[in-house]
C-alpha positions as semicolon CSV with decimal commas, in nm:
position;residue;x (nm);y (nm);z (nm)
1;X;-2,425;-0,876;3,684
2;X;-2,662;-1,158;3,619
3;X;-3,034;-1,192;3,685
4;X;-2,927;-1,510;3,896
5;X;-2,776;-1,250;4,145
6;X;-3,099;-1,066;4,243
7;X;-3,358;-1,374;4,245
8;X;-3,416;-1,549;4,611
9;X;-3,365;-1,871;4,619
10;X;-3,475;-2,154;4,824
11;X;-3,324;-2,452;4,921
12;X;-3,391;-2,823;4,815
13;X;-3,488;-3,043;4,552
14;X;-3,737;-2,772;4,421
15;X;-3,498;-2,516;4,374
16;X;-3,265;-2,765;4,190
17;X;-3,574;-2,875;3,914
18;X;-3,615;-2,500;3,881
19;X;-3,239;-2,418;3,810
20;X;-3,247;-2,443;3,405
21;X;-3,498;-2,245;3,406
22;X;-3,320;-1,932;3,614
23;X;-3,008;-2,002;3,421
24;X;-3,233;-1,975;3,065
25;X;-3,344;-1,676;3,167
26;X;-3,005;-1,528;3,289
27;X;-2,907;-1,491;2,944
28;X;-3,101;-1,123;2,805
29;X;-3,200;-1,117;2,457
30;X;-3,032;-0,857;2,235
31;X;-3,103;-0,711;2,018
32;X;-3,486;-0,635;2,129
33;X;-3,521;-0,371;1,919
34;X;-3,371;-0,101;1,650
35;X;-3,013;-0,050;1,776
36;X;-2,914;0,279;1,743
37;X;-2,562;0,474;1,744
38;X;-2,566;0,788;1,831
39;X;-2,289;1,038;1,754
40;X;-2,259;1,380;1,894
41;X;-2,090;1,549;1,591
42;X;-2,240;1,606;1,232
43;X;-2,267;1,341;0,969
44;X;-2,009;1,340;0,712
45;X;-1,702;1,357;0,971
46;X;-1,450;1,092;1,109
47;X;-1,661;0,991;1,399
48;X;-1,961;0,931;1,160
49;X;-1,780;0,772;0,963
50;X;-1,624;0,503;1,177
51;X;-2,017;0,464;1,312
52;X;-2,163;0,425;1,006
53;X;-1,883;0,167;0,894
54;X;-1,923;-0,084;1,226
55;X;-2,292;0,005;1,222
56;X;-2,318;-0,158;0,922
57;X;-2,106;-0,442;0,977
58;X;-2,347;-0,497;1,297
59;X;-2,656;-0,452;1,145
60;X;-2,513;-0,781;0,854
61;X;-2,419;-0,990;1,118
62;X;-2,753;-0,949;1,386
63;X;-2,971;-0,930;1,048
64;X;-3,144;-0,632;1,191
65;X;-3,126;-0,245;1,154
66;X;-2,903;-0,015;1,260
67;X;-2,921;0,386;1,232
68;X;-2,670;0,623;1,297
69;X;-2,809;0,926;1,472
70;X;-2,608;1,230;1,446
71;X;-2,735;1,447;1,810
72;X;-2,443;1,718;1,761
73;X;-2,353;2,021;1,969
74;X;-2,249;2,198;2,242
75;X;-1,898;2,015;2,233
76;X;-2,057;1,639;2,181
77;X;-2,223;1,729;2,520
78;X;-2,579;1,686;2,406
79;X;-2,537;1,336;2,209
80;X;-2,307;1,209;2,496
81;X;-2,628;1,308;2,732
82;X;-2,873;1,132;2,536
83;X;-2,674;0,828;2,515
84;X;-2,663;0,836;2,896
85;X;-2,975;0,834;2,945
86;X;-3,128;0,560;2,700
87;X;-3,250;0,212;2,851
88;X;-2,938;0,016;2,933
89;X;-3,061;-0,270;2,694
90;X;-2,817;-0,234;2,408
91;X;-2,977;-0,072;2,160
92;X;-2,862;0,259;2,204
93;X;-2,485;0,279;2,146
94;X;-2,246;0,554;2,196
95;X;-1,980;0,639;1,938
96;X;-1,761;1,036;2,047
97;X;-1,391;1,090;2,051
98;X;-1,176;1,134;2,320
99;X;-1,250;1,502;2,368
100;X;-1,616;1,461;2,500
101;X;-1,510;1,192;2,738
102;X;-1,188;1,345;2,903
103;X;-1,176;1,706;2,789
104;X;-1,524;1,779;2,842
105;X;-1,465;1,761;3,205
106;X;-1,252;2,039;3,289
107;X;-1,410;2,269;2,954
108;X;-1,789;2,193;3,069
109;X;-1,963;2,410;3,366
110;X;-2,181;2,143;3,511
111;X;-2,143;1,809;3,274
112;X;-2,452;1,669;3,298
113;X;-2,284;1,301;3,303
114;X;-1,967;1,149;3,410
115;X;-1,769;0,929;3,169
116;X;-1,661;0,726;3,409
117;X;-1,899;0,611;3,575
118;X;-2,228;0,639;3,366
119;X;-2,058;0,437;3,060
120;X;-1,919;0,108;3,006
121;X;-1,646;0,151;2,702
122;X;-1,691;-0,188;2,416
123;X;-1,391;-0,054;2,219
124;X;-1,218;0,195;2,086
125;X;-1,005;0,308;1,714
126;X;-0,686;0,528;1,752
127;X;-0,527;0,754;1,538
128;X;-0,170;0,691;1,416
129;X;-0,039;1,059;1,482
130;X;-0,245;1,424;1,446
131;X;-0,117;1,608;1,171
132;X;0,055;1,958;1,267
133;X;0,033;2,205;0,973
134;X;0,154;2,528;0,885
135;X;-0,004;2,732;0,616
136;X;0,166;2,816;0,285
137;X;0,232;3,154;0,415
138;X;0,445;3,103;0,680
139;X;0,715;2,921;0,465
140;X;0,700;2,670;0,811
141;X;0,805;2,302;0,698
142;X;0,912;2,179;1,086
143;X;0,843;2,293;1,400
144;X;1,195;2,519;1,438
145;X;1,083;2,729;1,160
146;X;0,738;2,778;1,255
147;X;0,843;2,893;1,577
148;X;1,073;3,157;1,413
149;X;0,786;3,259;1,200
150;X;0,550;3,299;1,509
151;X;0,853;3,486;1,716
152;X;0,911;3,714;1,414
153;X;0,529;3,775;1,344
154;X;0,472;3,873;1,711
155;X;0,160;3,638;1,701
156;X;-0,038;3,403;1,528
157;X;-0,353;3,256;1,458
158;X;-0,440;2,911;1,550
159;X;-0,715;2,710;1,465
160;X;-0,853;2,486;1,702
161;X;-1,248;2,299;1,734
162;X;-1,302;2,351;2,115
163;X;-1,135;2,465;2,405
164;X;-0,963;2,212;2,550
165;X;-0,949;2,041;2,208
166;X;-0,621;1,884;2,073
167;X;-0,557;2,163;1,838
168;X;-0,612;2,421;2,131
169;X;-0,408;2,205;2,376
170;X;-0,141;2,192;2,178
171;X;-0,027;2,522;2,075
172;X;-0,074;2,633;2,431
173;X;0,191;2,338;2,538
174;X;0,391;2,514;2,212
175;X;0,370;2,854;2,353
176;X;0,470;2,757;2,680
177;X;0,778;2,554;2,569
178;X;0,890;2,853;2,300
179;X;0,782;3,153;2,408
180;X;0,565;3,242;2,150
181;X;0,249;3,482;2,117
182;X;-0,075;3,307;1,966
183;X;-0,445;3,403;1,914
184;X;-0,654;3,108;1,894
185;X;-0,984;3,107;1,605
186;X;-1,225;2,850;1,790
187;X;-1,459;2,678;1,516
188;X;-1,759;2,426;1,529
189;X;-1,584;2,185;1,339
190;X;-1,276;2,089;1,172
191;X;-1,373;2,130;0,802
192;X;-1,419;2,532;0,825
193;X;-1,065;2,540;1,032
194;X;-0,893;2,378;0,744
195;X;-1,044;2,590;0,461
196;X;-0,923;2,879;0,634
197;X;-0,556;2,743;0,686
198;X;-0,641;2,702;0,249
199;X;-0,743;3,072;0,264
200;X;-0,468;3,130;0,462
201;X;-0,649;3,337;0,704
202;X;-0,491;3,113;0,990
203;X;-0,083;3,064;1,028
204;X;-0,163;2,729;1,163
205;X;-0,404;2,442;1,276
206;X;-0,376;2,084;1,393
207;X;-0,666;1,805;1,402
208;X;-0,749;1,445;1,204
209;X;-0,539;1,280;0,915
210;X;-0,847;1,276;0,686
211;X;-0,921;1,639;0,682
212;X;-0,621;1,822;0,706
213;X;-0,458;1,576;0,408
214;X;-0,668;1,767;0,142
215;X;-0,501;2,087;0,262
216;X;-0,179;1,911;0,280
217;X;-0,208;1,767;-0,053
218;X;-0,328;2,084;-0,266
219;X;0,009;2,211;-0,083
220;X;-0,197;2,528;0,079
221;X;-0,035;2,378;0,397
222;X;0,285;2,228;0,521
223;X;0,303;1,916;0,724
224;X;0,505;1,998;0,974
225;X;0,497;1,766;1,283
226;X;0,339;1,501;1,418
227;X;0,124;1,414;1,780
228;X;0,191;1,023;1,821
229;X;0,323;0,846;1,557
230;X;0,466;0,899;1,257
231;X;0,156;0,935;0,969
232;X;0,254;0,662;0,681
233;X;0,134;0,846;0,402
234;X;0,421;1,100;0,528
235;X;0,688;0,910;0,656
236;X;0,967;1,169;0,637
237;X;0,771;1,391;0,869
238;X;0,907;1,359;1,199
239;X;0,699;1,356;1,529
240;X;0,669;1,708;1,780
241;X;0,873;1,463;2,002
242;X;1,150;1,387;1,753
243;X;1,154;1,765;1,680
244;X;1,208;1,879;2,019
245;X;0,845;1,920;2,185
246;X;0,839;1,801;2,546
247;X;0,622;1,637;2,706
248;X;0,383;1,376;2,771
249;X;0,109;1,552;2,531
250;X;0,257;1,473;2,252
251;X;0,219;1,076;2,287
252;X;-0,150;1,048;2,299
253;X;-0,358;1,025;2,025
254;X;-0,697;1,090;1,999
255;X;-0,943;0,819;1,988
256;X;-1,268;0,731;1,907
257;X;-1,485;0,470;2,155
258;X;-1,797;0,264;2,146
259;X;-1,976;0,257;2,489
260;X;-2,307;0,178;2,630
261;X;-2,488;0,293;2,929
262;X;-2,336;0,132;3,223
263;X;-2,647;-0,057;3,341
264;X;-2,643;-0,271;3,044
265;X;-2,651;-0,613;3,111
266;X;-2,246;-0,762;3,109
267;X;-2,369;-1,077;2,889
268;X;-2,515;-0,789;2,601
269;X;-2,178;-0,550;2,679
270;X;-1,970;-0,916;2,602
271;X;-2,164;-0,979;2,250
272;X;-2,139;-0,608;2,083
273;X;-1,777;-0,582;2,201
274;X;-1,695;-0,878;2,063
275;X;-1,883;-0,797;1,738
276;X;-1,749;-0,469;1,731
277;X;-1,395;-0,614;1,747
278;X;-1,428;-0,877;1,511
279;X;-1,552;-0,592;1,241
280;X;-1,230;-0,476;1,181
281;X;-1,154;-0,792;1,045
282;X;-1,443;-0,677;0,718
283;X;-1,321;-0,545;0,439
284;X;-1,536;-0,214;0,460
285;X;-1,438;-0,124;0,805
286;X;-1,054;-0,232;0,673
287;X;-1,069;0,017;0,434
288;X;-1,218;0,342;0,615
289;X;-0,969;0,219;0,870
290;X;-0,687;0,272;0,649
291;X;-0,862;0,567;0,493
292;X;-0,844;0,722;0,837
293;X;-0,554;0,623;0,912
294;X;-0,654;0,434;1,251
295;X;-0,574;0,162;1,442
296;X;-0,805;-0,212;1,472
297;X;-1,097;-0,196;1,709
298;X;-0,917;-0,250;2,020
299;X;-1,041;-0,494;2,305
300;X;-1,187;-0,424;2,597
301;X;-0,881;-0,467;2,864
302;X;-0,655;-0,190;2,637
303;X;-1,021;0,017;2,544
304;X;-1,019;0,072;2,963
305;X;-0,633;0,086;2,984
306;X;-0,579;0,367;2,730
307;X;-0,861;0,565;2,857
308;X;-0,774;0,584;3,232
309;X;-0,376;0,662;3,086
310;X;-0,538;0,899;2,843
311;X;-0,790;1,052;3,107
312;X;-0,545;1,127;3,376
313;X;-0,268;1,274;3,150
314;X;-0,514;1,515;2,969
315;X;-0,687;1,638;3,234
316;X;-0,403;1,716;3,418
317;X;-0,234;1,911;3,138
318;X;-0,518;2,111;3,087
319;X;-0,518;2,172;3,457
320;X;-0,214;2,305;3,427
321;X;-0,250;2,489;3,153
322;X;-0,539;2,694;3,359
323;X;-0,788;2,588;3,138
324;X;-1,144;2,670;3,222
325;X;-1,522;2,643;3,135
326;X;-1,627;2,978;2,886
């Protein structure tokens, strides 16, 4: 909504000689200050990451800084909060993955904001497919012989970075297709949960491309399925789908979104989405793209699209599943 919507007008010649003046001032400066992103996980993850990489794209092409501010815990809960509740002006930007927008709302007791409705969403990066793995131990290398491991242990345990988290989704969707016992490990982040799949101290874990692949690679862990899409760097390794898994689960992919509060003016939300789009065409954000193994900045018609697909598919699954605030 314009300014030109909540000004009084009156009639006649004198509101006509007055008319490029309104319509000058319809148009809100941005930036007016330091923009700011704020991410509500550490620094030195995915989501930071991706920030830091369109943050600095942003801050080239408005000439002015940017900082990343890294307001983690309690889930993403306490950056998402803050985001929420800066002045809807632009220069506070949100960047969280999927989990603190959709999964948050059914793990939370009393989420103090709604994603819906106090956000506006500029864009989003997907992941190509969440690597499944299997520690060394289990001999695993697909999803039928993990699931004969896990019958013929009696139980397992499963990493996972949050209840209600992709990890912790998923082997619950597992158990309740195969039958299988599991004990899930919850950790604060995914780089601990990998180094004990290396220690092998877990049977099995699931999460980003970009930190399981170390595990992958030093061959302490076996790819052995895929959410989404097939990964490139692992071509061979089928999906859950391909393997067997059913349902609708298994095609999402987690995502990570740029939003603002949803005050902000719609001529400010038009210029950073479209800025924010046009830096996946840099070379920088290209390659910790690829690094990642995501998808281009999406616009803002498929941002909204895949969010109220992804929203309404995870949150009933994990309705389903009985899952509840701790």
């Amino acid at each position: 909504m314009t300014m030109l919507t909540r000004r009084t007008f009156v009639t006649g010649s004198a509101a006509l000689m007055c008319a490029p003046a309104v319509i000058a001032q319809a148009q809100t400066a941005w930036p007016a200050k330091t923009v700011r992103i704020v991410v509500p996980y550490p620094a030195g993850g995915q989501t930071d990451g991706i920030a830091r990489a369109f943050g600095d794209y942003l801050a080239r092409q408005i000439n002015k800084t940017v900082i990343v501010e890294n307001k983690a815990g309690a889930g993403g809960t306490i950056g998402v909060t803050e985001a929420k509740r800066a002045d809807p002006d632009g220069t506070t930007i949100l960047c969280t993955i999927s989990s603190s927008l959709i999964q948050n709302r059914v793990t939370v007791k009393d989420l103090p904001y709604d994603p819906e409705k106090d956000f506006i969403y500029l864009t989003m990066v997907s992941g190509a497919g969440g690597p499944v793995v299997a520690a060394k131990k289990t001999g695993a290398t697909n999803l039928k012989e993990f699931v004969e491991y896990a019958k013929k242990a009696g139980s397992i345990n499963w990493g996972s970075y949050g209840i209600g988290s992709t990890p912790h989704v998923l082997i619950e969707t597992i158990a309740k297709q195969y039958g299988i016992k599991f004990q899930v490990i919850q950790y604060r982040g995914e780089a601990p949960m990998w180094n004990d799949i290396a220690g092998q101290t877990l049977d099995g874990a699931a999460g980003s491309y970009a930190a399981a692949a170390p595990v992958v690679q030093a061959g302490t862990g076996n790819l052995i399925g895929v959410v989404g899409a097939r990964l490139p760097p692992y071509p061979d390794t089928p999906t859950m789908t391909e393997q067997g898994a059913v349902g609708d689960f298994y095609d999402l992919r987690a995502f990570t979104a740029f939003a603002v509060p949803s005050a902000t003016p719609k001529d400010i939300v038009d210029k950073i989405s479209a800025l924010l789009i046009q830096g996946g065409t840099d070379p920088t954000v290209q390659k910790m793209l690829t690094n990642f193994i995501l998808s281009s900045p999406a616009d803002l018609q498929t941002t909204n699209r895949i969010f109220k697909r992804d929203s309404e598919v995870m949150l009933r699954i994990l309705r389903d599943l009985g899952v509840k605030p701790e």
